[in-house]
XYZ file of C-alpha atoms in Angstrom:
715
model
C 146.323 94.663 70.070
C 144.667 97.167 67.760
C 143.092 94.304 65.802
C 141.658 92.868 69.023
C 140.207 96.236 69.943
C 138.764 96.596 66.461
C 137.075 93.206 66.796
C 135.690 93.942 70.263
C 134.537 97.446 69.384
C 131.473 97.026 67.240
C 130.817 99.487 64.477
C 128.126 102.053 65.085
C 124.770 100.692 64.049
C 122.088 103.359 64.342
C 119.011 102.629 62.275
C 116.630 105.098 60.739
C 114.051 105.946 63.410
C 111.311 104.282 61.341
C 113.166 100.960 61.191
C 114.139 101.262 64.828
C 110.498 101.640 65.847
C 109.558 98.674 63.664
C 112.124 96.527 65.475
C 110.866 97.769 68.815
C 107.302 96.885 67.848
C 108.447 93.428 66.729
C 110.189 92.792 70.047
C 107.121 94.008 71.935
C 104.770 91.758 69.957
C 107.144 88.810 70.420
C 107.126 89.345 74.189
C 103.321 89.477 74.241
C 102.898 86.401 72.042
C 105.183 84.342 74.266
C 103.046 85.337 77.268
C 99.987 84.084 75.421
C 101.320 80.510 75.604
C 99.937 80.222 79.142
C 96.559 81.513 77.957
C 96.483 78.967 75.150
C 97.359 76.152 77.557
C 94.512 76.913 79.953
C 91.892 78.613 77.799
C 89.882 75.405 77.660
C 90.005 74.757 81.423
C 86.624 75.986 82.629
C 87.595 75.358 86.259
C 90.212 78.132 85.982
C 87.665 80.726 84.848
C 85.411 83.184 86.637
C 82.999 85.537 84.893
C 83.995 83.923 81.586
C 87.661 84.838 82.007
C 90.772 83.080 83.253
C 91.590 84.036 86.822
C 94.961 85.408 87.906
C 97.735 83.153 89.159
C 99.287 85.115 92.033
C 97.825 85.531 95.518
C 99.144 89.062 95.996
C 97.285 90.210 92.906
C 94.010 89.972 94.779
C 95.324 92.546 97.243
C 95.658 95.199 94.537
C 92.481 94.019 92.824
C 90.617 94.611 96.082
C 91.950 98.165 96.205
C 90.983 98.849 92.588
C 87.534 97.363 93.180
C 86.975 99.640 96.173
C 88.256 102.709 94.302
C 85.761 102.030 91.530
C 83.005 101.466 94.098
C 83.932 104.700 95.848
C 83.846 103.138 99.306
C 85.376 100.537 101.587
C 84.906 99.600 105.228
C 87.034 101.006 108.046
C 90.178 99.053 108.932
C 89.705 96.566 106.100
C 93.320 97.077 104.919
C 92.117 97.687 101.363
C 95.038 99.220 99.360
C 93.079 102.102 97.847
C 96.186 104.301 97.929
C 98.515 101.813 96.229
C 99.797 102.919 92.784
C 98.875 99.598 91.125
C 95.340 99.744 92.493
C 94.962 103.324 91.291
C 96.375 102.544 87.857
C 94.064 99.547 87.548
C 91.011 101.516 88.604
C 91.864 104.243 86.091
C 92.277 101.763 83.242
C 89.088 99.947 84.253
C 87.197 103.222 84.034
C 88.317 103.981 80.467
C 88.776 100.596 78.776
C 85.815 98.647 77.345
C 86.857 95.327 78.905
C 85.849 93.440 82.038
C 87.750 93.921 85.275
C 88.823 90.250 85.212
C 90.225 90.660 81.697
C 92.085 93.814 82.697
C 93.930 92.346 85.683
C 94.665 89.163 83.722
C 96.410 90.944 80.842
C 97.997 93.965 82.532
C 101.221 91.999 83.232
C 101.281 90.838 79.609
C 101.435 94.361 78.200
C 103.133 96.311 80.980
C 105.740 93.603 81.571
C 106.565 93.557 77.870
C 107.379 97.270 78.047
C 110.841 96.316 79.330
C 111.950 95.934 75.732
C 111.551 99.714 75.259
C 114.221 100.967 77.712
C 116.535 98.096 76.700
C 116.462 99.227 73.084
C 116.619 102.910 74.000
C 119.708 102.306 76.136
C 121.615 100.500 73.398
C 120.556 103.188 70.907
C 122.407 105.731 73.054
C 125.586 103.788 72.254
C 124.566 103.405 68.602
C 124.010 99.650 68.864
C 120.415 99.220 67.713
C 120.737 95.594 66.608
C 122.382 94.660 69.896
C 119.383 96.222 71.597
C 116.924 94.291 69.444
C 118.421 90.898 70.303
C 118.716 91.936 73.968
C 115.052 92.980 73.974
C 113.948 89.644 72.538
C 115.691 87.838 75.387
C 115.166 90.351 78.191
C 111.413 90.473 77.669
C 110.941 86.745 78.203
C 113.927 85.490 80.194
C 113.141 82.864 82.845
C 112.674 84.882 86.041
C 111.305 87.991 84.374
C 108.681 85.941 82.570
C 107.722 84.175 85.806
C 106.944 87.489 87.443
C 105.290 89.236 84.496
C 103.484 86.364 82.800
C 99.849 86.660 81.872
C 97.846 86.484 85.096
C 100.740 87.506 87.372
C 98.996 90.697 88.371
C 101.351 92.334 90.855
C 103.654 95.338 91.212
C 106.296 93.256 89.396
C 104.695 94.272 86.115
C 106.582 97.591 86.374
C 109.124 96.942 89.122
C 111.936 96.365 86.596
C 110.545 98.492 83.772
C 110.549 101.773 85.713
C 114.117 101.645 87.122
C 115.377 100.569 83.682
C 113.677 103.630 82.183
C 115.295 105.684 84.956
C 118.746 104.378 84.024
C 118.010 105.132 80.381
C 117.168 108.696 81.414
C 120.513 109.018 83.228
C 122.485 107.614 80.292
C 120.582 109.705 77.759
C 121.071 112.988 79.610
C 124.763 112.427 80.271
C 125.459 111.215 76.725
C 123.669 114.035 74.925
C 124.637 116.853 77.290
C 121.407 118.594 76.449
C 119.636 120.482 79.245
C 116.288 119.748 77.581
C 116.629 116.149 78.824
C 117.443 117.086 82.431
C 114.009 116.094 83.767
C 113.757 112.638 82.181
C 115.755 110.707 84.774
C 114.464 112.638 87.833
C 110.835 112.101 86.817
C 111.426 108.392 86.271
C 113.217 108.277 89.630
C 110.144 109.730 91.339
C 107.848 107.325 89.511
C 110.115 104.389 90.392
C 110.214 105.151 94.106
C 106.493 105.865 94.171
C 105.715 102.548 92.500
C 107.645 100.462 95.031
C 109.416 101.761 98.125
C 112.195 99.167 97.896
C 113.365 100.629 94.575
C 114.811 103.602 96.450
C 117.996 101.535 96.776
C 118.367 101.324 93.006
C 117.836 105.018 92.290
C 120.134 106.042 95.125
C 122.732 103.511 94.052
C 122.670 104.771 90.466
C 123.000 108.356 91.716
C 125.993 107.513 93.916
C 127.698 105.612 91.101
C 127.036 108.485 88.672
C 128.576 110.842 91.197
C 131.677 108.628 91.484
C 131.890 108.381 87.692
C 131.756 112.170 87.477
C 134.649 112.591 89.912
C 136.793 110.082 88.017
C 136.017 110.927 84.397
C 134.066 114.207 84.150
C 135.141 116.259 87.133
C 135.609 119.349 84.966
C 132.328 118.941 83.094
C 129.803 121.418 84.533
C 126.992 119.703 82.653
C 127.369 116.652 84.884
C 127.150 118.761 88.034
C 124.026 120.501 86.755
C 122.394 117.160 86.027
C 123.320 115.701 89.414
C 122.051 118.757 91.268
C 118.610 118.203 89.692
C 118.593 114.421 89.999
C 119.462 114.482 93.681
C 116.367 116.548 94.464
C 114.201 113.756 93.053
C 115.729 111.341 95.569
C 114.737 113.346 98.635
C 111.745 112.661 100.838
C 110.231 116.053 100.058
C 106.622 116.042 98.756
C 106.467 115.196 95.050
C 105.027 118.582 94.076
C 107.800 120.399 95.946
C 110.442 118.252 94.250
C 109.016 118.823 90.779
C 108.745 122.584 91.265
C 112.290 122.734 92.645
C 113.625 120.728 89.679
C 111.762 122.881 87.147
C 113.223 125.988 88.771
C 116.736 124.570 88.468
C 116.243 123.499 84.839
C 114.875 126.934 83.981
C 117.816 128.612 85.670
C 120.344 126.424 83.914
C 118.668 127.054 80.556
C 118.235 130.821 80.652
C 121.272 131.692 82.732
C 123.708 129.245 81.168
C 126.013 132.018 79.990
C 126.138 133.608 83.434
C 126.645 130.455 85.498
C 130.271 130.203 86.475
C 131.882 127.024 87.718
C 131.749 128.342 91.268
C 127.995 129.030 91.034
C 127.250 125.579 89.543
C 129.311 123.846 92.217
C 127.533 125.887 94.904
C 124.120 124.861 93.529
C 125.253 121.238 93.470
C 126.423 121.431 97.087
C 123.122 123.019 98.108
C 121.209 120.205 96.406
C 123.459 117.664 98.111
C 122.745 119.282 101.485
C 118.995 119.134 100.839
C 119.405 115.485 99.869
C 121.261 114.631 103.079
C 118.740 116.430 105.251
C 115.699 114.957 103.520
C 116.378 111.239 103.339
C 119.831 110.805 101.863
C 121.673 110.542 105.155
C 119.222 107.944 106.442
C 119.690 105.865 103.311
C 123.484 106.039 103.487
C 123.532 105.119 107.176
C 121.177 102.243 106.455
C 123.501 100.906 103.747
C 126.530 101.248 106.025
C 124.688 99.289 108.666
C 123.785 96.635 106.076
C 120.111 97.400 106.653
C 119.209 96.092 103.225
C 121.955 93.748 102.101
C 122.040 91.887 105.407
C 118.537 90.809 106.282
C 118.141 89.187 109.670
C 115.048 87.088 109.744
C 114.690 86.289 113.425
C 111.585 85.063 115.159
C 109.189 87.828 116.113
C 109.635 88.924 119.715
C 107.010 90.956 121.558
C 107.763 91.715 125.188
C 108.742 88.305 126.589
C 106.830 86.296 123.985
C 108.581 84.358 121.242
C 106.809 83.561 117.986
C 107.722 81.547 114.940
C 108.916 83.798 112.083
C 107.188 83.361 108.734
C 110.184 84.114 106.523
C 111.688 80.675 106.918
C 108.626 79.209 105.208
C 108.719 81.565 102.201
C 110.815 80.270 99.287
C 111.280 83.672 97.686
C 113.562 84.928 100.457
C 115.823 81.903 100.874
C 119.203 81.280 99.260
C 119.062 79.470 95.918
C 121.448 77.093 94.094
C 123.818 78.706 91.612
C 122.317 76.841 88.640
C 118.846 78.131 89.508
C 120.289 81.614 89.948
C 121.991 81.522 86.531
C 118.969 80.021 84.782
C 116.633 82.637 86.190
C 118.836 85.498 84.973
C 119.797 84.173 81.542
C 117.962 80.906 80.901
C 121.096 78.737 80.989
C 124.344 78.616 82.965
C 126.512 79.024 79.848
C 124.422 81.966 78.677
C 124.817 83.513 82.121
C 128.620 83.354 82.054
C 128.767 84.706 78.525
C 126.366 87.473 79.582
C 128.815 88.541 82.274
C 131.646 88.594 79.739
C 129.551 90.648 77.338
C 128.415 92.995 80.102
C 132.015 93.648 81.186
C 133.114 94.211 77.599
C 130.244 96.657 77.100
C 131.401 98.625 80.160
C 134.993 98.508 78.883
C 133.801 99.925 75.568
C 131.310 102.410 77.042
C 132.443 103.433 80.524
C 129.243 105.309 81.324
C 127.374 101.984 81.239
C 128.836 101.343 84.708
C 125.836 103.221 86.173
C 123.750 100.088 85.488
C 125.778 98.191 88.083
C 123.414 98.758 91.074
C 120.593 96.881 89.320
C 122.934 94.089 88.275
C 124.395 93.633 91.754
C 120.911 93.653 93.276
C 120.027 90.795 90.955
C 123.134 88.905 92.073
C 122.038 89.367 95.684
C 119.495 86.639 94.896
C 122.121 84.007 95.696
C 121.584 84.807 99.375
C 118.537 87.067 99.477
C 116.083 84.973 97.463
C 115.040 84.281 93.907
C 112.804 87.355 93.623
C 115.864 89.589 93.149
C 117.156 87.939 89.958
C 114.804 89.980 87.768
C 116.795 93.162 88.347
C 119.838 91.812 86.501
C 117.818 90.650 83.510
C 117.849 93.727 81.216
C 121.589 94.327 81.484
C 122.618 90.681 81.345
C 120.466 90.503 78.191
C 122.442 93.403 76.744
C 125.619 91.604 77.810
C 124.858 88.358 75.954
C 123.626 90.254 72.909
C 126.832 92.301 72.782
C 128.851 89.111 73.123
C 126.927 87.529 70.220
C 127.712 90.469 67.956
C 131.390 90.456 68.940
C 131.586 86.757 68.095
C 129.748 87.501 64.847
C 132.567 89.941 63.971
C 135.087 87.175 64.518
C 133.050 84.729 62.443
C 132.741 87.300 59.658
C 136.534 87.520 59.332
C 136.807 83.749 58.875
C 134.953 83.734 55.565
C 135.555 85.067 52.089
C 134.271 88.511 51.199
C 131.380 87.220 49.112
C 129.811 85.248 51.972
C 131.107 86.938 55.119
C 127.919 88.976 55.590
C 125.802 85.827 55.317
C 128.056 84.058 57.794
C 127.873 86.956 60.226
C 124.108 87.315 60.264
C 123.583 83.580 60.094
C 125.630 83.268 63.258
C 123.625 86.060 64.932
C 120.330 84.362 64.092
C 121.489 80.937 65.304
C 123.032 82.352 68.482
C 119.876 84.336 69.226
C 117.741 81.224 68.796
C 120.148 79.333 71.062
C 119.791 81.789 73.946
C 116.031 82.119 73.479
C 115.377 78.383 73.272
C 115.837 77.343 76.943
C 113.700 80.264 78.071
C 110.862 79.385 75.713
C 111.087 75.727 76.757
C 110.805 76.858 80.378
C 107.760 78.977 79.521
C 106.033 76.068 77.790
C 106.662 73.834 80.811
C 105.770 76.522 83.373
C 102.090 75.661 83.674
C 101.154 77.699 86.725
C 97.544 77.152 87.838
C 95.229 79.934 88.911
C 95.253 80.791 92.618
C 91.788 79.341 93.174
C 89.602 77.230 90.960
C 86.040 77.989 90.011
C 84.398 75.809 92.671
C 86.386 77.509 95.425
C 85.422 80.933 94.132
C 81.780 79.876 93.994
C 82.026 79.168 97.731
C 83.558 82.585 98.425
C 81.011 84.308 96.217
C 78.197 82.691 98.199
C 79.931 83.634 101.432
C 80.053 87.252 100.269
C 76.272 87.184 99.937
C 75.882 85.792 103.460
C 78.496 87.720 105.433
C 78.584 91.483 105.883
C 81.608 93.591 105.014
C 82.436 93.943 108.730
C 82.510 90.200 109.374
C 85.759 88.254 109.650
C 86.748 85.058 107.883
C 89.352 82.777 109.409
C 91.756 80.974 107.096
C 95.498 80.725 106.589
C 97.354 83.774 105.313
C 97.950 82.267 101.848
C 94.239 82.699 101.129
C 93.668 86.057 102.826
C 93.746 88.303 99.762
C 91.508 86.111 97.535
C 89.013 85.760 100.392
C 88.823 89.527 100.816
C 88.466 90.082 97.074
C 85.785 87.512 96.305
C 83.808 87.619 99.575
C 84.412 91.299 100.467
C 85.006 90.552 104.158
C 87.807 91.084 106.664
C 90.572 88.615 107.468
C 92.956 88.143 110.380
C 96.024 87.334 108.282
C 96.979 87.766 104.653
C 99.985 88.023 102.366
C 101.067 91.293 103.983
C 100.082 90.589 107.582
C 101.603 87.267 108.533
C 104.115 87.939 111.266
C 104.476 85.352 114.007
C 102.288 87.199 116.500
C 99.444 87.439 113.960
C 99.805 83.857 112.779
C 99.878 82.266 116.235
C 96.154 82.727 117.018
C 95.087 81.637 113.523
C 97.309 78.564 113.554
C 96.111 77.742 117.062
C 92.443 77.996 116.059
C 92.885 75.791 113.003
C 94.819 73.021 114.719
C 93.336 72.786 118.200
C 90.062 71.372 119.495
C 86.840 73.179 118.718
C 86.364 74.709 122.176
C 89.842 76.234 122.261
C 89.515 77.292 118.612
C 86.162 79.023 119.162
C 87.461 80.945 122.185
C 90.631 81.957 120.353
C 88.671 83.144 117.333
C 86.373 85.403 119.297
C 89.268 86.835 121.310
C 91.483 87.394 118.278
C 88.814 89.110 116.174
C 87.555 91.400 118.918
C 91.036 92.460 119.990
C 92.111 92.931 116.382
C 89.265 95.417 115.971
C 89.890 97.027 119.357
C 93.541 97.527 118.424
C 92.546 99.926 115.646
C 91.059 102.402 118.135
C 92.820 101.474 121.387
C 96.168 99.859 120.612
C 97.133 97.207 123.134
C 99.776 95.292 121.187
C 99.620 91.890 119.465
C 96.429 89.914 120.041
C 97.985 87.479 122.518
C 99.215 90.337 124.674
C 95.768 91.943 124.566
C 94.264 88.622 125.622
C 96.685 88.358 128.547
C 95.762 91.834 129.744
C 92.058 91.171 129.286
C 92.232 87.874 131.188
C 94.674 89.216 133.791
C 96.926 86.243 133.080
C 100.695 86.748 133.008
C 101.797 83.362 131.703
C 100.844 82.893 128.013
C 100.956 79.122 128.413
C 98.324 79.445 131.139
C 96.190 81.420 128.684
C 96.526 78.635 126.131
C 95.267 76.171 128.728
C 92.402 78.479 129.723
C 91.171 78.536 126.135
C 89.976 74.967 126.590
C 87.427 76.150 129.147
C 83.801 76.472 128.070
C 83.306 79.188 130.700
C 86.153 81.481 129.626
C 85.079 85.119 129.820
C 85.034 86.515 126.280
C 84.767 90.114 125.071
C 81.430 91.365 123.772
C 80.589 90.053 120.303
C 80.600 92.867 117.719
C 80.478 90.914 114.452
C 80.165 87.446 112.980
C 83.122 85.160 112.338
C 83.266 82.555 109.575
C 85.812 79.765 109.090
C 86.934 79.057 105.507
C 88.523 75.609 105.141
C 89.810 74.641 101.660
C 90.969 71.157 100.768
C 94.234 72.631 99.490
C 95.180 73.526 103.074
C 95.654 69.835 103.923
C 99.052 69.839 102.245
C 100.404 72.664 104.405
C 98.989 71.684 107.808
C 102.449 70.772 109.226
C 103.716 74.230 108.229
C 100.650 75.917 109.706
C 101.228 73.957 112.913
C 104.736 75.413 113.334
C 103.288 78.794 114.255
C 101.348 77.684 117.338
C 102.915 74.395 118.400
C 105.522 76.094 120.543
C 106.193 77.510 123.988
C 105.531 81.250 123.832
C 107.929 81.941 126.697
C 110.916 80.221 125.107
C 110.003 79.939 121.439
C 110.926 76.255 121.490
C 108.921 73.962 119.268
C 106.896 71.227 120.919
C 106.777 67.673 119.592
C 105.957 67.656 115.898
C 102.645 65.978 115.087
C 102.241 62.821 113.062
C 100.673 63.870 109.787
C 101.069 62.224 106.415
C 99.069 62.674 103.212
C 99.268 60.004 100.514
C 97.771 60.466 97.060
C 99.912 57.795 95.437
C 99.483 54.408 97.029
C 99.530 50.760 96.034
C 97.673 47.769 97.410
C 98.387 44.074 97.698
C 96.772 41.188 99.580
C 98.263 42.138 102.956
C 98.610 45.934 103.053
C 98.055 49.336 101.518
C 101.435 50.955 100.885
C 101.126 54.725 101.289
C 104.764 55.550 100.559
C 107.660 56.744 102.741
C 107.643 53.441 104.624
C 104.017 53.759 105.767
C 101.724 50.742 105.344
C 98.192 50.097 106.550
C 97.880 46.386 107.344
C 94.636 44.803 106.127
C 94.429 42.431 109.045
C 94.648 43.262 112.725
C 93.954 46.986 112.507
C 97.607 47.995 112.532
C 99.812 50.493 110.726
C 103.499 50.170 110.005
C 105.490 53.396 110.159
C 109.076 52.662 109.257
C 110.045 49.681 111.391
C 107.379 50.369 114.015
C 104.098 48.447 113.971
C 101.309 50.041 116.051
C 97.566 49.694 116.508
C 95.173 52.106 114.880
C 92.654 54.027 116.956
C 90.212 54.331 114.077
C 90.121 53.622 110.357
C 87.638 55.962 108.684
C 86.376 56.082 105.121
C 84.608 59.267 103.968
C 82.527 59.416 100.802
C 80.066 61.839 99.212
C 76.839 60.526 97.751
C 75.202 61.758 94.550
C 73.555 64.627 96.477
C 76.839 65.858 97.915
C 76.166 64.538 101.437
C 79.210 63.216 103.296
C 78.999 59.690 104.740
C 81.525 58.141 107.132
C 82.329 54.502 107.735
C 84.180 54.329 111.059
C 86.013 51.251 112.322
C 86.878 51.602 116.021
C 89.962 49.518 116.789
C 92.060 50.587 119.798
C 90.822 53.619 121.779
C 94.209 53.947 123.508
C 96.116 54.365 120.233
C 97.301 57.816 119.155
C 97.160 57.030 115.426
C 94.194 57.534 113.075
C 93.854 56.770 109.367
C 91.269 58.451 107.151
C 90.635 57.457 103.554
C 88.961 60.321 101.696
C 87.517 58.226 98.902
C 86.360 61.004 96.572
C 89.775 62.669 96.834
C 91.601 59.329 96.496
C 93.875 60.260 99.387
C 94.845 58.821 102.753
C 95.526 60.809 105.917
C 97.661 59.387 108.725
C 97.550 61.596 111.797
C 97.866 61.651 115.562
C 95.168 62.318 118.126
C 95.820 66.068 118.444
C 95.466 66.755 114.740
C 92.546 64.331 114.472
C 90.683 66.414 117.076
C 91.679 69.707 115.451
C 89.179 72.176 114.064
C 90.368 71.644 110.489
C 90.108 67.848 110.462
C 86.836 67.711 112.371
C 85.099 70.402 110.344
C 86.531 69.940 106.864
C 87.397 66.252 106.625
C 84.722 64.769 108.900
C 82.064 67.512 109.174
C 81.843 66.813 112.925
C 81.043 70.365 114.030
C 80.206 71.021 117.681
C 76.664 72.319 117.250
C 77.055 74.665 120.211
C 80.072 76.335 118.640
C 79.949 76.065 114.849
C 77.178 76.089 112.288
C 77.763 74.772 108.743
C 77.095 77.450 106.126
C 78.536 76.078 102.870
C 79.660 72.473 102.470
C 81.549 71.853 99.239
C 84.114 69.091 98.612
C 86.806 71.672 97.806
C 86.036 74.272 100.479
C 83.749 74.453 103.497
C 82.512 77.410 105.521
C 81.282 77.393 109.115
C 79.931 80.203 111.262
C 81.065 80.717 114.840
C 78.062 80.751 117.176
C 79.648 82.369 120.252
């Protein structure tokens, strides 16, 4: 038994600080270089560049970029939802003001450098336990592991660039203070706790969880250690909802008292101070957090359809992949790069806790990462740093075993040879994933050119209609307002936008004017979701009756206060069925209406009798018919669209059976077929983008580009 313990308990391995810093720098550079693979892959793609720099590859990044842009400009329009108070926007604006690089370069590479900082707390944590080499291997893996790379890769400009780094630094601060029992380190963890919660509100669960677990650890293993109570009494103040300045001053006062009065502080006084801090914590936020956990407010997330009064909307969460359950293999790969590595990481993690009991305080971050199995893939990143330590520890334990299998003259070579090979083995699948993970930029150059032109035409108070996926980039590049975006896409907000995009031009125009004017009115005179405001304005009680009334050309509309533009990108074609879900329903019951016929084919074959579009769909060359599965029906129209050398769209229309509900459009320049029913054929999107058949009384073409088109509402 003693021999087993000796094998599992690694010898202390604390390097000279100079060599330790060299290893840390090596791990940091390695993490950065791996993130440059994406840059190398796309550096020659001019269509992914704007202002001579690669564009970012995450939609949400444009939200924070908008805030930073407006901070630097010193102004933004009222009610534009610009995040000028967001920490990432402020940090970006600060860096932009002091660094001699372009704004585009800054937001592109911030994730590269800030994301790579995760290697620092990983190595600092293992150094606490005198396992520097374990930390080095863990840092190599943790900095680039599958899911963490995905969310901190070059171009992934988002809060994720520090969302794991900061809580890991916080945990290091806790471990460092409790291991060294030095009052000079009392403020490290509390300050990182404040920074963590300020960076992202959701991280409050991690810092509170670590505090609770530290408290439990104290009661079980250090209940007579006054140092622990002193530390906890300071840390708990950082977790309150008190203003930051108040918290910092309070903590400094406690640290000062503990330092200068340490000889006069009896156990009773220290316990009293701790209880007072605990009371302050419960009064200012702690009780609410505990009650929320007991009620499963965070762990159990109920994503129901949005309900406002008696109206039922389609909830957006079901369409977002990040918040759905994921297969176990995906879960394991995202945390460790491979299923086997994942299981060995768990073994190593448990052995590390067995060897160093205090390491149990890392458990809240690990369990939050495991929540990804049900809560969505975005959570896996939180387990990464400690699973990386787990697999690294396991590698070194196995290296000890390997060392004992060889003769004395070669055992050291065998040991370190095994470590090198094992490290390469766990890194390999992650690097292969990174090489294959060729994420495109959010928009391409031609689309941005359209938005840039739009920004020169529209004013900052004008609205641009498009689907929520494109809201943030539209606001950033065109500097306008939008109805929906990546943060405002609840069912009640999406219904009017979806309705306008996928209904006839009359109904769409009326809906647009109503939605924009009531969205603005809501800022000063709240009247609820737009549909409810419309019902009150029209004095109509049945929302379905309102939907019908929108088809009227004489519908009374509110006074026009600003212009409205419609931005229609080609990329939206692929998600039209999803967009349709949000408005193709009965608002009184929430029940979906009949799903439309809509099929896009970019891979088709042709023979002498038919054009095979895939999925059992064939366009017959004779007789004007289409075969869908086993059903053969007449076509209403077969249309071919084609741009000439001057960029003018031409249409060749074959009228076949005016009673048929099925239309086929071949977009020749795009090399794609559309098969759709009458409702979608008559929709705003198809008529304006695909066919350029704008009702001249309602919509005026502003920018007509093959990849994105802009129209101006005339009413």
